[in-house]
Amino acid sequence: MAETSSGKPYTDRGDERIFNENVEDAELIWHRDKYNREITVLEGEGWQLQLDNQLPEELVQGKIYKIPAMEYHRVIKGKGNLKIKIWEEK
């Protein structure tokens, strides 16, 4: 299992988050965040972001994705590790 000691399927390093390529699909669950977020992909291939009631969208390196506060969303596994940068409105 690729889970971190925090029980989450990723590791945070400051404003960067890394999902290990060995994470189990079942660990990448639908969830909501308290604040609006913007993310951009620093590394990763074939990973996808799916927002509630939308089709999955492939995560492209350098593109900014907006995730509204309290909207259900999930990440779908691709190849290699996924490394993203997160900006959060508080």
XYZ file of C-alpha atoms in Angstrom:
90
model
C 0.000 0.000 0.000
C 1.330 3.436 -0.962
C -0.483 5.264 1.794
C 1.419 7.768 3.910
C 1.582 7.658 7.696
C -1.204 10.283 7.762
C -3.562 7.733 6.182
C -3.801 9.768 2.967
C -2.884 8.517 -0.535
C -0.442 11.379 -1.089
C 2.487 13.198 0.467
C 2.501 16.976 0.978
C 5.694 19.005 0.631
C 4.760 22.633 1.238
C 2.355 23.649 -1.527
C 3.197 20.539 -3.574
C 1.364 17.228 -3.362
C 2.680 13.918 -4.695
C 0.527 10.890 -5.488
C 2.669 7.757 -5.781
C 2.222 5.653 -8.903
C 1.579 2.622 -6.666
C -1.445 4.172 -4.918
C -4.474 1.865 -4.972
C -7.377 3.094 -7.126
C -9.702 2.551 -4.146
C -7.732 5.158 -2.145
C -8.485 7.912 -4.685
C -11.980 8.639 -3.412
C -14.564 11.314 -4.170
C -14.126 14.158 -1.685
C -14.733 17.871 -1.105
C -12.351 20.588 0.049
C -13.330 23.440 2.356
C -11.747 26.173 0.193
C -11.511 27.060 -3.504
C -8.385 25.563 -5.031
C -6.328 25.930 -8.144
C -3.879 23.220 -9.081
C -1.284 22.778 -11.771
C 0.530 19.611 -12.775
C 4.294 19.600 -12.326
C 4.789 15.898 -13.223
C 2.600 12.981 -14.235
C 1.197 11.306 -17.314
C -2.333 10.119 -17.973
C -3.722 11.193 -14.591
C -7.225 12.686 -14.660
C -9.375 15.039 -12.591
C -13.110 14.429 -12.398
C -15.479 17.022 -10.954
C -19.008 16.115 -9.828
C -21.401 15.484 -12.755
C -18.612 15.893 -15.322
C -16.506 13.556 -17.412
C -12.877 13.041 -16.323
C -10.379 15.504 -17.813
C -6.767 14.559 -18.422
C -4.355 16.547 -16.281
C -1.896 18.354 -18.562
C 1.425 19.631 -17.261
C 1.399 23.424 -16.789
C -2.384 23.897 -17.143
C -4.304 25.425 -14.205
C -7.418 23.618 -12.956
C -10.014 25.263 -10.697
C -11.771 23.210 -8.033
C -14.624 25.096 -6.337
C -15.022 24.822 -2.567
C -17.289 21.979 -1.436
C -17.576 20.429 -4.936
C -17.078 16.676 -5.037
C -14.088 15.624 -7.133
C -11.519 12.856 -7.469
C -8.208 12.052 -9.109
C -7.932 9.057 -11.446
C -4.594 7.277 -11.612
C -2.269 7.473 -14.597
C 1.364 6.462 -15.135
C 4.240 7.420 -12.873
C 3.911 9.725 -9.887
C 1.590 12.729 -10.024
C 3.090 15.926 -8.626
C 0.853 18.995 -8.382
C 1.132 22.494 -6.969
C -1.879 23.747 -4.981
C -3.099 27.285 -4.348
C -5.924 27.508 -1.810
C -8.189 30.471 -1.008
C -8.757 30.777 2.730
